[in-house]
Amino acid sequence: AQSVTQPDIHITVSEGASLELRCNYSYGATPYLFWYVQSPGQGLQLLLKYFSGDTLVQGIKGFEAEFKRSQSSFNLRKPSVHWSDAAEYFCAVALSGYSTLTFGKGTMLLVSP
Amino acid sequence: DAGITQSPRHKVTETGTPVTLRCHQTENHRYMYWYRQDPGHGLRLIHYSYGVKDTDKGEVSDGYSVSRSKTEDFLLTLESATSSQTSVYFCATYGTSGGSTDTQYFGPGTRLTVL
């Protein structure tokens, strides 16, 4: 069965600093890969997704992620973090676009002034 | 956000009572899903539907049942609620919305507390 590991439960970043959130997956084939963000008390919003093609994917809110097959990773990055980015971030995988999602346990991002 | 609404948004109930959560979508999406979110576990799939009257179990389906009698509604039922079912429940649909490409869209969630 597929699994997703987000090794960092919490990360604190200074406002304006760069950000990288890690995601590793275990899967028999190249899965569909997703990053979602959840603000407190809210639902999940899709930041970006990777199905195929260019391994560097651009998303909303200035986020990007890079798929590295050799490392089974799909890390999320942002060059300059804003206070409004404080939220919980979830990496997820699926067999296809409509398949059920398997989520990591999430990384809580705290932004310090 | 794919026009997904969930009701109720908050519910407190007692152990042993039946509870039904409703997910309603306006996008005519074929696929619908129920997940639960618990601290330290992320989101886990309970049940999903791939069409009217077509449903299947997910990772944590014990104690839950679902029904889908029409495209727009997907009901999640806890036949006899237990404290371990205290959680936040999210409905999702898969499809195209607002010009975006096919993806899973999530509802706002229902916070259920079982006393």
mmCIF file of C-alpha atoms in Angstrom:
data_model
loop_
_atom_site.group_PDB
_atom_site.id
_atom_site.type_symbol
_atom_site.label_atom_id
_atom_site.label_comp_id
_atom_site.label_asym_id
_atom_site.label_seq_id
_atom_site.Cartn_x
_atom_site.Cartn_y
_atom_site.Cartn_z
ATOM 1 C CA ALA A 1 0.000 0.000 0.000
ATOM 2 C CA GLN A 2 1.138 3.506 -0.668
ATOM 3 C CA SER A 3 2.306 5.756 2.149
ATOM 4 C CA VAL A 4 3.364 9.352 2.543
ATOM 5 C CA THR A 5 5.892 10.678 5.020
ATOM 6 C CA GLN A 6 6.171 14.280 6.079
ATOM 7 C CA PRO A 7 9.117 14.150 8.479
ATOM 8 C CA ASP A 8 8.603 17.581 10.014
ATOM 9 C CA ILE A 9 5.597 17.983 12.302
ATOM 10 C CA HIS A 10 6.301 21.673 12.930
ATOM 11 C CA ILE A 11 8.500 24.182 11.144
ATOM 12 C CA THR A 12 9.117 27.794 12.133
ATOM 13 C CA VAL A 13 10.328 30.217 9.491
ATOM 14 C CA SER A 14 11.008 33.925 9.727
ATOM 15 C CA GLU A 15 8.884 36.137 7.528
ATOM 16 C CA GLY A 16 10.718 36.772 4.272
ATOM 17 C CA ALA A 17 12.863 33.658 4.573
ATOM 18 C CA SER A 18 12.688 30.741 2.180
ATOM 19 C CA LEU A 19 10.718 27.607 2.924
ATOM 20 C CA GLU A 20 11.032 23.953 2.042
ATOM 21 C CA LEU A 21 8.594 21.322 3.291
ATOM 22 C CA ARG A 22 9.578 17.732 2.755
ATOM 23 C CA CYS A 23 7.448 14.905 1.431
ATOM 24 C CA ASN A 24 8.494 11.341 0.659
ATOM 25 C CA TYR A 25 6.233 8.666 -0.695
ATOM 26 C CA SER A 26 6.281 4.924 -1.019
ATOM 27 C CA TYR A 27 4.541 3.634 -4.090
ATOM 28 C CA GLY A 28 4.936 0.967 -6.732
ATOM 29 C CA ALA A 29 4.729 3.403 -9.602
ATOM 30 C CA THR A 30 4.891 7.127 -10.130
ATOM 31 C CA PRO A 31 1.819 8.391 -8.360
ATOM 32 C CA TYR A 32 -0.171 11.543 -8.803
ATOM 33 C CA LEU A 33 1.211 13.971 -6.219
ATOM 34 C CA PHE A 34 -0.500 16.842 -4.453
ATOM 35 C CA TRP A 35 0.112 19.541 -1.885
ATOM 36 C CA TYR A 36 -2.823 20.957 0.063
ATOM 37 C CA VAL A 37 -2.934 23.768 2.609
ATOM 38 C CA GLN A 38 -5.332 24.074 5.520
ATOM 39 C CA SER A 39 -5.809 27.263 7.510
ATOM 40 C CA PRO A 40 -7.196 26.886 11.038
ATOM 41 C CA GLY A 41 -10.832 25.836 11.025
ATOM 42 C CA GLN A 42 -10.935 25.679 7.248
ATOM 43 C CA GLY A 43 -11.106 23.030 4.583
ATOM 44 C CA LEU A 44 -8.251 21.981 2.344
ATOM 45 C CA GLN A 45 -7.129 24.062 -0.593
ATOM 46 C CA LEU A 46 -5.069 22.602 -3.428
ATOM 47 C CA LEU A 47 -1.724 24.357 -3.857
ATOM 48 C CA LEU A 48 -0.379 22.309 -6.749
ATOM 49 C CA LYS A 49 -0.285 18.876 -8.285
ATOM 50 C CA TYR A 50 1.987 16.739 -10.421
ATOM 51 C CA PHE A 51 0.780 14.157 -12.902
ATOM 52 C CA SER A 52 3.537 13.982 -15.488
ATOM 53 C CA GLY A 53 5.871 16.114 -17.548
ATOM 54 C CA ASP A 54 8.004 18.902 -16.127
ATOM 55 C CA THR A 55 9.154 17.859 -12.686
ATOM 56 C CA LEU A 56 9.065 21.418 -11.353
ATOM 57 C CA VAL A 57 5.457 22.400 -10.759
ATOM 58 C CA GLN A 58 4.181 25.889 -10.098
ATOM 59 C CA GLY A 59 1.204 26.416 -7.867
ATOM 60 C CA ILE A 60 -0.864 29.147 -6.323
ATOM 61 C CA LYS A 61 0.338 31.696 -3.757
ATOM 62 C CA GLY A 62 3.921 31.558 -5.076
ATOM 63 C CA PHE A 63 4.533 27.915 -4.149
ATOM 64 C CA GLU A 64 6.377 25.379 -6.256
ATOM 65 C CA ALA A 65 7.268 21.721 -5.836
ATOM 66 C CA GLU A 66 9.815 19.462 -7.435
ATOM 67 C CA PHE A 67 9.266 15.800 -8.157
ATOM 68 C CA LYS A 68 12.404 13.697 -7.798
ATOM 69 C CA ARG A 69 11.787 10.129 -8.833
ATOM 70 C CA SER A 70 15.164 8.863 -7.616
ATOM 71 C CA GLN A 71 14.440 10.152 -4.121
ATOM 72 C CA SER A 72 10.688 9.433 -4.119
ATOM 73 C CA SER A 73 10.219 13.001 -2.998
ATOM 74 C CA PHE A 74 7.926 15.894 -3.787
ATOM 75 C CA ASN A 75 9.152 18.812 -1.701
ATOM 76 C CA LEU A 76 7.267 22.093 -1.501
ATOM 77 C CA ARG A 77 9.148 25.384 -1.690
ATOM 78 C CA LYS A 78 8.541 29.091 -1.482
ATOM 79 C CA PRO A 79 11.286 31.703 -1.875
ATOM 80 C CA SER A 80 9.874 34.228 0.591
ATOM 81 C CA VAL A 81 7.336 33.357 3.255
ATOM 82 C CA HIS A 82 4.574 35.734 4.291
ATOM 83 C CA TRP A 83 2.811 35.726 7.663
ATOM 84 C CA SER A 84 -0.380 34.631 5.891
ATOM 85 C CA ASP A 85 1.337 31.370 4.892
ATOM 86 C CA ALA A 86 1.089 30.106 8.465
ATOM 87 C CA ALA A 87 -1.082 26.992 8.157
ATOM 88 C CA GLU A 88 -0.880 23.236 8.010
ATOM 89 C CA TYR A 89 0.399 21.660 4.821
ATOM 90 C CA PHE A 90 -0.441 18.194 3.596
ATOM 91 C CA CYS A 91 1.255 16.113 0.949
ATOM 92 C CA ALA A 92 -0.895 13.454 -0.712
ATOM 93 C CA VAL A 93 -0.602 10.747 -3.357
ATOM 94 C CA ALA A 94 -3.088 8.923 -5.556
ATOM 95 C CA LEU A 95 -3.034 6.243 -8.202
ATOM 96 C CA SER A 96 -4.842 8.547 -10.607
ATOM 97 C CA GLY A 97 -6.609 11.882 -10.540
ATOM 98 C CA TYR A 98 -9.891 10.469 -9.321
ATOM 99 C CA SER A 99 -8.396 7.856 -7.023
ATOM 100 C CA THR A 100 -8.643 8.157 -3.313
ATOM 101 C CA LEU A 101 -5.940 10.245 -1.701
ATOM 102 C CA THR A 102 -3.408 8.983 0.811
ATOM 103 C CA PHE A 103 -2.241 11.850 2.982
ATOM 104 C CA GLY A 104 0.834 12.503 5.035
ATOM 105 C CA LYS A 105 0.294 13.554 8.629
ATOM 106 C CA GLY A 106 0.902 17.181 7.862
ATOM 107 C CA THR A 107 3.462 19.877 8.653
ATOM 108 C CA MET A 108 2.438 22.887 10.685
ATOM 109 C CA LEU A 109 4.147 26.046 9.459
ATOM 110 C CA LEU A 110 4.666 28.857 11.933
ATOM 111 C CA VAL A 111 5.880 32.224 10.657
ATOM 112 C CA SER A 112 7.794 34.449 13.051
ATOM 113 C CA PRO A 113 8.048 38.221 12.598
ATOM 114 C CA ASP B 1 -14.509 25.395 -4.416
ATOM 115 C CA ALA B 2 -16.743 23.082 -6.445
ATOM 116 C CA GLY B 3 -19.884 24.166 -4.605
ATOM 117 C CA ILE B 4 -19.536 21.633 -1.790
ATOM 118 C CA THR B 5 -21.549 22.127 1.343
ATOM 119 C CA GLN B 6 -21.614 19.969 4.426
ATOM 120 C CA SER B 7 -24.292 19.818 7.071
ATOM 121 C CA PRO B 8 -24.304 20.160 9.925
ATOM 122 C CA ARG B 9 -21.066 22.079 10.390
ATOM 123 C CA HIS B 10 -20.927 21.253 14.077
ATOM 124 C CA LYS B 11 -22.631 18.517 16.057
ATOM 125 C CA VAL B 12 -22.432 17.214 19.587
ATOM 126 C CA THR B 13 -24.042 13.872 20.265
ATOM 127 C CA GLU B 14 -23.996 11.107 22.813
ATOM 128 C CA THR B 15 -22.485 7.662 22.607
ATOM 129 C CA GLY B 16 -24.825 5.140 21.030
ATOM 130 C CA THR B 17 -26.920 7.589 19.030
ATOM 131 C CA PRO B 18 -27.123 7.459 15.235
ATOM 132 C CA VAL B 19 -25.678 10.375 13.307
ATOM 133 C CA THR B 20 -25.937 11.294 9.628
ATOM 134 C CA LEU B 21 -23.688 13.816 7.946
ATOM 135 C CA ARG B 22 -24.615 15.227 4.583
ATOM 136 C CA CYS B 23 -22.440 16.336 1.704
ATOM 137 C CA HIS B 24 -24.041 18.247 -1.144
ATOM 138 C CA GLN B 25 -22.354 19.320 -4.376
ATOM 139 C CA THR B 26 -23.569 21.409 -7.268
ATOM 140 C CA GLU B 27 -20.939 20.522 -9.882
ATOM 141 C CA ASN B 28 -22.372 17.186 -11.018
ATOM 142 C CA HIS B 29 -19.109 15.440 -10.122
ATOM 143 C CA ARG B 30 -19.222 11.666 -10.363
ATOM 144 C CA TYR B 31 -16.719 10.845 -7.634
ATOM 145 C CA MET B 32 -17.283 11.726 -3.970
ATOM 146 C CA TYR B 33 -15.324 10.881 -0.838
ATOM 147 C CA TRP B 34 -15.561 11.021 2.939
ATOM 148 C CA TYR B 35 -12.403 11.556 4.996
ATOM 149 C CA ARG B 36 -11.850 12.061 8.686
ATOM 150 C CA GLN B 37 -9.118 14.251 10.149
ATOM 151 C CA ASP B 38 -7.534 13.584 13.500
ATOM 152 C CA PRO B 39 -4.478 15.230 15.075
ATOM 153 C CA GLY B 40 -1.315 13.349 14.170
ATOM 154 C CA HIS B 41 -3.062 11.262 11.521
ATOM 155 C CA GLY B 42 -3.699 13.656 8.689
ATOM 156 C CA LEU B 43 -6.772 12.746 6.669
ATOM 157 C CA ARG B 44 -7.910 9.155 6.254
ATOM 158 C CA LEU B 45 -10.449 7.817 3.797
ATOM 159 C CA ILE B 46 -13.677 6.399 5.216
ATOM 160 C CA HIS B 47 -15.762 5.617 2.130
ATOM 161 C CA TYR B 48 -16.002 6.815 -1.420
ATOM 162 C CA SER B 49 -18.479 6.727 -4.281
ATOM 163 C CA TYR B 50 -17.846 6.373 -7.992
ATOM 164 C CA GLY B 51 -21.436 6.932 -9.042
ATOM 165 C CA VAL B 52 -25.014 6.826 -7.853
ATOM 166 C CA LYS B 53 -25.493 3.754 -5.678
ATOM 167 C CA ASP B 54 -21.838 2.767 -6.235
ATOM 168 C CA THR B 55 -19.747 2.974 -3.102
ATOM 169 C CA ASP B 56 -16.701 1.306 -1.603
ATOM 170 C CA LYS B 57 -14.835 1.190 1.681
ATOM 171 C CA GLY B 58 -11.754 3.103 2.587
ATOM 172 C CA GLU B 59 -9.034 2.699 5.164
ATOM 173 C CA VAL B 60 -11.155 3.422 8.266
ATOM 174 C CA SER B 61 -14.662 2.295 7.326
ATOM 175 C CA ASP B 62 -15.575 0.309 10.454
ATOM 176 C CA GLY B 63 -18.601 1.836 12.185
ATOM 177 C CA TYR B 64 -19.578 3.923 9.163
ATOM 178 C CA SER B 65 -21.965 3.449 6.270
ATOM 179 C CA VAL B 66 -22.709 5.635 3.263
ATOM 180 C CA SER B 67 -25.426 6.126 0.726
ATOM 181 C CA ARG B 68 -25.665 7.951 -2.557
ATOM 182 C CA SER B 69 -29.120 7.982 -4.099
ATOM 183 C CA LYS B 70 -28.450 10.959 -6.369
ATOM 184 C CA THR B 71 -25.366 12.553 -7.857
ATOM 185 C CA GLU B 72 -25.354 15.627 -5.683
ATOM 186 C CA ASP B 73 -25.703 14.036 -2.247
ATOM 187 C CA PHE B 74 -23.415 11.693 -0.347
ATOM 188 C CA LEU B 75 -24.479 10.731 3.163
ATOM 189 C CA LEU B 76 -22.241 9.377 5.901
ATOM 190 C CA THR B 77 -23.960 7.527 8.758
ATOM 191 C CA LEU B 78 -22.604 6.516 12.116
ATOM 192 C CA GLU B 79 -25.079 3.829 13.154
ATOM 193 C CA SER B 80 -24.123 4.020 16.837
ATOM 194 C CA ALA B 81 -21.661 6.788 17.562
ATOM 195 C CA THR B 82 -18.651 6.124 19.775
ATOM 196 C CA SER B 83 -16.166 8.530 21.342
ATOM 197 C CA SER B 84 -13.491 7.310 18.922
ATOM 198 C CA GLN B 85 -15.545 8.827 16.119
ATOM 199 C CA THR B 86 -15.052 12.317 17.509
ATOM 200 C CA SER B 87 -13.319 13.972 14.586
ATOM 201 C CA VAL B 88 -13.550 16.487 11.784
ATOM 202 C CA TYR B 89 -15.185 14.992 8.719
ATOM 203 C CA PHE B 90 -14.450 16.247 5.225
ATOM 204 C CA CYS B 91 -16.318 15.533 2.065
ATOM 205 C CA ALA B 92 -14.560 15.815 -1.281
ATOM 206 C CA THR B 93 -15.496 15.535 -4.917
ATOM 207 C CA TYR B 94 -13.410 14.950 -8.006
ATOM 208 C CA GLY B 95 -13.904 16.848 -11.200
ATOM 209 C CA THR B 96 -13.510 20.182 -12.934
ATOM 210 C CA SER B 97 -14.633 23.371 -11.276
ATOM 211 C CA GLY B 98 -14.473 27.004 -12.265
ATOM 212 C CA GLY B 99 -12.196 26.372 -15.214
ATOM 213 C CA SER B 100 -9.628 24.468 -13.175
ATOM 214 C CA THR B 101 -8.430 21.057 -14.278
ATOM 215 C CA ASP B 102 -9.750 17.883 -12.707
ATOM 216 C CA THR B 103 -8.771 17.532 -9.090
ATOM 217 C CA GLN B 104 -10.254 16.729 -5.688
ATOM 218 C CA TYR B 105 -12.097 19.574 -4.012
ATOM 219 C CA PHE B 106 -12.870 19.606 -0.315
ATOM 220 C CA GLY B 107 -15.856 20.841 1.611
ATOM 221 C CA PRO B 108 -15.599 23.022 4.739
ATOM 222 C CA GLY B 109 -15.806 20.097 7.168
ATOM 223 C CA THR B 110 -18.102 18.947 9.964
ATOM 224 C CA ARG B 111 -16.818 18.897 13.517
ATOM 225 C CA LEU B 112 -18.434 15.986 15.376
ATOM 226 C CA THR B 113 -18.082 15.464 19.102
ATOM 227 C CA VAL B 114 -19.332 12.244 20.672
ATOM 228 C CA LEU B 115 -19.721 12.452 24.438
#
